[in-house]
Coordinates of C-alpha atoms in Angstrom, one line a residue:
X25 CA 0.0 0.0 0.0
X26 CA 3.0 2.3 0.9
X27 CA 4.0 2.4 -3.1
X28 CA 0.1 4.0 -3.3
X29 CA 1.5 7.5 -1.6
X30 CA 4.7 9.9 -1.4
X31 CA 6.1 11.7 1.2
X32 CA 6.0 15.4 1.4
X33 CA 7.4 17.9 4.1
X34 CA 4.4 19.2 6.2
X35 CA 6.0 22.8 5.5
X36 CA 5.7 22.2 1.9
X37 CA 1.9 21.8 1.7
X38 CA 0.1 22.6 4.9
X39 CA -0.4 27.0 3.8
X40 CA -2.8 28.7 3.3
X41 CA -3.6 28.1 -0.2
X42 CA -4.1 24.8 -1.1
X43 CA -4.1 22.8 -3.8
X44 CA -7.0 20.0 -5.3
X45 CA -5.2 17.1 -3.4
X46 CA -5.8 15.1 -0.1
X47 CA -3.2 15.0 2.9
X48 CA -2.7 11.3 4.4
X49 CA -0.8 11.1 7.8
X50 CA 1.3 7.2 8.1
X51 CA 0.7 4.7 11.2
X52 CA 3.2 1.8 10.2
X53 CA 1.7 0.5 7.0
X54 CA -1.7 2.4 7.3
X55 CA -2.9 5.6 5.7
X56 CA -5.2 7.7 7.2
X57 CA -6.5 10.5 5.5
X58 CA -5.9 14.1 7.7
X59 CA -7.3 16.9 5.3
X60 CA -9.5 16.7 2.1
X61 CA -8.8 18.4 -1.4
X62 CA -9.2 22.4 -0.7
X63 CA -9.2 22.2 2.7
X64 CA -7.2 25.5 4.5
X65 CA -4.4 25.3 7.1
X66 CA -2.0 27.7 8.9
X67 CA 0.9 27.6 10.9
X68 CA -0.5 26.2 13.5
X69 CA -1.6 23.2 12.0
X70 CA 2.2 22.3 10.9
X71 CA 3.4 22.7 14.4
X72 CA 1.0 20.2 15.5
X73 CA 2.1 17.6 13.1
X74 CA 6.0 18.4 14.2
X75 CA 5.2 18.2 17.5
X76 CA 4.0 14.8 17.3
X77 CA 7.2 13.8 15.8
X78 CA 5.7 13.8 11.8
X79 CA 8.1 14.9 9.4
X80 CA 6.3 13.7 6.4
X81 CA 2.7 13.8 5.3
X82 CA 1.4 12.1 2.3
X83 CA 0.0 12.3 -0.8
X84 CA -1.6 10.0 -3.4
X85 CA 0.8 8.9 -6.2
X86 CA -2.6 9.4 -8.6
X87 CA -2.9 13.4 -7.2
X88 CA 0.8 13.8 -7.7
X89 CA -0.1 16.3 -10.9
X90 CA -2.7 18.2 -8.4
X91 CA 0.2 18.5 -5.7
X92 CA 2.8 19.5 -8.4
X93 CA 0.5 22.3 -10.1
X94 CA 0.2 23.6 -7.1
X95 CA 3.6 24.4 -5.4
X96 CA 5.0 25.4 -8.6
X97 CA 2.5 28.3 -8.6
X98 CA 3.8 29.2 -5.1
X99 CA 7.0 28.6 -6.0
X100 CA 8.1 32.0 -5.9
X101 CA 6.8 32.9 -2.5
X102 CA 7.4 30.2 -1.0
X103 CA 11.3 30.3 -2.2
X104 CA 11.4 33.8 -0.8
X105 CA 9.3 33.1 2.4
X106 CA 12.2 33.4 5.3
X107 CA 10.1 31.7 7.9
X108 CA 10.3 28.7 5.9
X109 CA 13.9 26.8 6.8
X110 CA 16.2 26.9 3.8
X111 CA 17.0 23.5 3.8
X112 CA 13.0 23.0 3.1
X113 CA 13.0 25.5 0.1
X114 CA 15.7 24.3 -1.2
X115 CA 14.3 20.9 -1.5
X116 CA 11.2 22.2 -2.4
X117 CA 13.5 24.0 -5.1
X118 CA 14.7 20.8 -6.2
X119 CA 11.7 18.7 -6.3
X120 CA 9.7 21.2 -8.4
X121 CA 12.8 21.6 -10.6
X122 CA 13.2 17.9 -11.3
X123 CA 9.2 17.8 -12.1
X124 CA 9.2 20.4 -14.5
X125 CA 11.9 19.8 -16.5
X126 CA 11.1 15.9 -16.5
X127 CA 7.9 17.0 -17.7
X128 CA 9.7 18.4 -21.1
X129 CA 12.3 15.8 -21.6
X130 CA 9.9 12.8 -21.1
X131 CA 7.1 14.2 -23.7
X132 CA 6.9 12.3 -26.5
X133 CA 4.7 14.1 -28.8
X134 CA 4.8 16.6 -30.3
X135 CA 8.8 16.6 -31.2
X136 CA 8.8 20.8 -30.1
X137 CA 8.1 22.2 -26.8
X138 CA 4.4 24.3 -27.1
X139 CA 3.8 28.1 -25.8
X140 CA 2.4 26.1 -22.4
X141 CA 5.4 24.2 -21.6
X142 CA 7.7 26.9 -22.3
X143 CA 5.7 29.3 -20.1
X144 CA 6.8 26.9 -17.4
X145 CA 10.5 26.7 -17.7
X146 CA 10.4 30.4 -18.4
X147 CA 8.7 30.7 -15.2
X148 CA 11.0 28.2 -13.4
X149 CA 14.4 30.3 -14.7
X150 CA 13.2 33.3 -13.7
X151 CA 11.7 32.5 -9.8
X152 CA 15.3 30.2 -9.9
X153 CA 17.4 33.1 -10.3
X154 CA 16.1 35.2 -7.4
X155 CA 16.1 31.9 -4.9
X156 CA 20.2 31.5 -6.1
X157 CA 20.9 34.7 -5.7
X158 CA 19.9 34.3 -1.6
X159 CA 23.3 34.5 0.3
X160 CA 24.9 30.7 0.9
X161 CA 22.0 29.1 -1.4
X162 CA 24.6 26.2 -2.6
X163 CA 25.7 25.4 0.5
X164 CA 22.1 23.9 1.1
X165 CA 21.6 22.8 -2.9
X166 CA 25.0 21.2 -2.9
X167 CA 24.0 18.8 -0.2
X168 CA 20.6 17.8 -2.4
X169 CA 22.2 17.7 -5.9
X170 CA 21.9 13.9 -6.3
X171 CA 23.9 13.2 -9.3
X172 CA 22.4 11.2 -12.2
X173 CA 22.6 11.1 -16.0
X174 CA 19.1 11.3 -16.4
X175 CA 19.2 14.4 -19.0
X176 CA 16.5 16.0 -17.0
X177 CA 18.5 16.0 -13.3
X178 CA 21.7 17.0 -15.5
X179 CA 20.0 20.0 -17.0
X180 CA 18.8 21.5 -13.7
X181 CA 22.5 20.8 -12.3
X182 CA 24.0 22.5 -15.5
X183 CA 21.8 25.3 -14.7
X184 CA 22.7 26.0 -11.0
X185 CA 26.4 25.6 -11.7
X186 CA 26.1 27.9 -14.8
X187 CA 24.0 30.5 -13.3
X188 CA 26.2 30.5 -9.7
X189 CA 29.3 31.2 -12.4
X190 CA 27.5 33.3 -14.5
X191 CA 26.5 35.9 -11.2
X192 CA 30.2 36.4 -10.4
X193 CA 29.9 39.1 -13.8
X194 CA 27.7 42.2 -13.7
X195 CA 25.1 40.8 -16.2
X196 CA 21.7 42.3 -16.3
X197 CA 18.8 40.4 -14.2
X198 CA 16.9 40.0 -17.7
X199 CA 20.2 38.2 -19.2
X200 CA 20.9 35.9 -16.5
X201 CA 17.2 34.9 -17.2
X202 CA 17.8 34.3 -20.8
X203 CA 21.0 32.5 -19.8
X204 CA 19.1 29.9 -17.0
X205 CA 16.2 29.3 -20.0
X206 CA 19.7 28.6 -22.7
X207 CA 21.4 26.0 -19.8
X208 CA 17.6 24.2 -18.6
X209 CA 16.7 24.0 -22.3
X210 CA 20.6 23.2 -23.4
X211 CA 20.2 19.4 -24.0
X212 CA 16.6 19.4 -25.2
X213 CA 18.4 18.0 -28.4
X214 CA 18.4 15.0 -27.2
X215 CA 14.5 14.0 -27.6
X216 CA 15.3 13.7 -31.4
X217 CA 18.1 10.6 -30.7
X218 CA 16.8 7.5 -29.4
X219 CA 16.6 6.1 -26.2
X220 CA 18.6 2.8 -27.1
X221 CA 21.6 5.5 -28.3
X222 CA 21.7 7.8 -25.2
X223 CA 21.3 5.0 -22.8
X224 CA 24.2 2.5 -24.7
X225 CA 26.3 1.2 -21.9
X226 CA 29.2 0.0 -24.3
X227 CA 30.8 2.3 -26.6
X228 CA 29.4 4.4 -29.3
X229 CA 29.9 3.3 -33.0
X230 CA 31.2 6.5 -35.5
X231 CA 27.7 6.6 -36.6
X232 CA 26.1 6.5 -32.8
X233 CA 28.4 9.5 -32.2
X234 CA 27.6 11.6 -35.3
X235 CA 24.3 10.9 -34.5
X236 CA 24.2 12.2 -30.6
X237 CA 26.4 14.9 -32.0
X238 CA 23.6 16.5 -33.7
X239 CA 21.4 17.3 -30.5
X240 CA 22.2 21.1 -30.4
X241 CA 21.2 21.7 -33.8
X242 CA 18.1 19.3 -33.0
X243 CA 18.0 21.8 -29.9
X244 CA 18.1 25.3 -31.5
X245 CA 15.5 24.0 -33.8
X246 CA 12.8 23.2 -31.5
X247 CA 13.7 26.6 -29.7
X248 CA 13.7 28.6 -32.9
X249 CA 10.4 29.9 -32.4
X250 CA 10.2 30.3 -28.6
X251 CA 10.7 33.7 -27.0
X252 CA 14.4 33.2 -26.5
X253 CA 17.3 35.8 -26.7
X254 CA 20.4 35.0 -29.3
X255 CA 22.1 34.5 -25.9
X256 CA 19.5 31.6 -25.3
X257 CA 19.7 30.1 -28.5
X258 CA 23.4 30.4 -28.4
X259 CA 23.8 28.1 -24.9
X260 CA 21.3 25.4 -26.2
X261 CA 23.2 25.3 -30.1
X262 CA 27.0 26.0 -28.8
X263 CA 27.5 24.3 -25.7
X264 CA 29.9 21.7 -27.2
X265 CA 32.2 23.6 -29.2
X266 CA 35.5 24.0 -27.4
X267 CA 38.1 27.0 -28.1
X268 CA 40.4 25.5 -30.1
X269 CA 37.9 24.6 -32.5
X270 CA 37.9 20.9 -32.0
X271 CA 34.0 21.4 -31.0
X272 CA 30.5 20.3 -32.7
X273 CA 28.5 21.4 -34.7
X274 CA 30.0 24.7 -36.0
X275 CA 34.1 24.1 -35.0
X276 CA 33.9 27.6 -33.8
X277 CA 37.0 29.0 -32.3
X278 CA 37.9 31.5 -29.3
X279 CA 36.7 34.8 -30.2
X280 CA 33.1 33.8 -31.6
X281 CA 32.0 31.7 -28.5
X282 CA 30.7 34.4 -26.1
X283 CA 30.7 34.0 -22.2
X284 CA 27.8 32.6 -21.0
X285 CA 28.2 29.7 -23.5
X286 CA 31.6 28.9 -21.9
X287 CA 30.0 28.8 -18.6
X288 CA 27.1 26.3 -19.3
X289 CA 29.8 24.0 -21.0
X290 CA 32.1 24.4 -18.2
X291 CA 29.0 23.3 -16.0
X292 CA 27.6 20.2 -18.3
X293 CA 31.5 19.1 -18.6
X294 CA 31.7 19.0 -14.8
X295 CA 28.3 17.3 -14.0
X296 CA 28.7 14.9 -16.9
X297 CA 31.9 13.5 -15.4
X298 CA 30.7 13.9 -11.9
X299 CA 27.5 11.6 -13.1
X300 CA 26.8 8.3 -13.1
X301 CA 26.1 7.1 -16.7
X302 CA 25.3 3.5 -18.6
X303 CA 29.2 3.0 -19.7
X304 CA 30.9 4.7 -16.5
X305 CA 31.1 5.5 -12.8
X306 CA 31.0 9.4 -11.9
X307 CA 33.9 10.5 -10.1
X308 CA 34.3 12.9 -7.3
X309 CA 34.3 17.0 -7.5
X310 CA 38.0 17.1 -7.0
X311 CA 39.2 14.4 -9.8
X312 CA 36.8 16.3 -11.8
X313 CA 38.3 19.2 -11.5
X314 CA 41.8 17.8 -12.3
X315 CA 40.4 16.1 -15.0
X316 CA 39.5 19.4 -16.9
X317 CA 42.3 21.5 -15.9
X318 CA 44.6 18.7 -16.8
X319 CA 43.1 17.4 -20.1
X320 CA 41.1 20.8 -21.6
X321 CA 43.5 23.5 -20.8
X322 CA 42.5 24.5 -24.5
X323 CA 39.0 24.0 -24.8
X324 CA 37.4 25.4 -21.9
X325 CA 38.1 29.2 -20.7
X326 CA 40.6 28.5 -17.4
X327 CA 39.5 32.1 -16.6
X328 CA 35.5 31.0 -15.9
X329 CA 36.9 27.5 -14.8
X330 CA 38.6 29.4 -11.7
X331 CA 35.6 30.9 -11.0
X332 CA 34.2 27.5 -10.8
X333 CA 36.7 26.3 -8.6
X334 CA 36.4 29.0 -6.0
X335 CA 32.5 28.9 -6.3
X336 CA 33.0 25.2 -5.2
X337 CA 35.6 25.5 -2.7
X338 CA 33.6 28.7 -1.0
X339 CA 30.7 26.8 -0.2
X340 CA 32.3 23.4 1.0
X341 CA 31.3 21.2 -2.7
X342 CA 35.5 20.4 -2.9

């Protein structure tokens, strides 16, 4: 029966708004139900449940769309809301984050993202980028950041890293928006090359490769008609080319790849290696590191990569 429900934090969904979804409290292996769909609570209704030792409350696996609609409409607020424990929004950052951009990676049809889901990411980025820019914020997402290669978990993580390098420049609130929609959206290539390719756990044939090699052109298309800056469009179709030109799809060199580009493949580089994927282990955050100062000193900018370095070490990742 457990399998029937998922755990929430009571912080997390006992407000005063709520959402079309019941609350279940857990007694061993029984469920009992503890507020109907609509139902109002305060404060005071969460202290009782910590007080009686509850961490978790409960909701219905079948209401997990209800419950999901919900907080991402509070997200904002709630992200903002200092009586709320950091470690809790934070999670709650994370959860959300992970459901959204599931949502546009596991969506079969159609091939392109529509106005509705974009609306979503867009709204995502933009709540995202006030919550990282709250003093210490990695200190509590570093210890949540469960690393995966599920291209969905990988492009939230590129996005943090890229948009906690990315705020160490003077770039305009509006851009570093643009940039977090380029870094979420950077891989959404990747719909376009089947599963049986991505997920290969032995090694790629020349024609495999070409063929994963084409997800950022794959990429740019789909995004061609959304709302997105050049800067956007230039994260999603150029965050594989490397600086001395031995990058796909264009070979571009130094000069023409501009900053924030650099940063979101410094960040995918970093969490790809740090990730668990079908043909390899990930590695840890230090050997990482070595890893690209010691094999890319000419394909990624060393001047953003110590930036990422000192990000890391200043909030305990490394």
């Amino acid at each position: 029966m457990s399998h029937d429900f998922f755990p929430v934090l009571p912080s997390l969904v006992l407000r005063s708004t709520r959402g079309n979804y019941d609350i279940y409290i857990r007694s061993d292996d029984s469920f009992a139900l503890y507020a109907k769909a609509g139902d109002s609570f305060t404060e005071h209704h969460e202290r009782i449940l910590l007080n009686s030792g509850r961490k978790n409350v409960y909701i219905r696996h079948d209401q997990r769309p209800e419950y999901f609609d919900h907080i991402t409409s509070h997200l904002g607020e709630t992200l903002l809301d200092e009586k709320i424990p950091r470690p809790t929004r934070a999670q709650l950052f994370y959860e959300t984050s992970l459901e959204i951009v599931e949502e546009i990676f596991t969506e079969e049809l159609p091939p392109g993202i529509d106005r509705g889901e974009f609306n979503r990411v867009f709204e995502f980025v933009t709540k995202g980028v006030s919550f990282l820019t709250l003093e210490n914020s990695l200190k509590t997402m570093g210890s949540i950041i469960a690393h995966d290669y599920q291209t969905y978990s990988h492009s939230l993580h590129v996005f943090v890293y890229s948009q906690l390098i990315l705020q160490t420049y003077s770039f305009a609130e509006r851009d570093m928006v643009q940039f977090g929609l380029g870094a979420i959206l950077h891989d959404i290539g990747k719909r376009m090359i089947p599963e049986a390719i991505l997920n290969k756990p032995g090694t790629l044939t020349t024609i495999e490769r070409q063929h994963i090699n084409t997800h950022p052109v794959h990429g740019a298309g789909v995004c061609a008609r959304l709302p997105l800056s050049q800067d956007a469009l230039n994260c999603i179709l150029f965050h594989h080319e490397k600086l001395d030109g031995s990058g796909y799809p264009c070979g571009l060199k130094e000069p023409d790849i501009p900053l924030p580009v650099r940063a979101v493949t410094i960040a995918d580089i970093y969490d790809a290696i740090r990730s668990s994927r079908p043909y390899s282990d990930g590695t840890d955050a230090f050997r990482t590191l070595r890893i690209m100062k010691e094999e890319m000193p000419t394909q990624i900018d060393m001047n953003v990569f110590k930036r990422f370095i000192q990000i890391l070490s200043g909030n305990g990742i490394i």
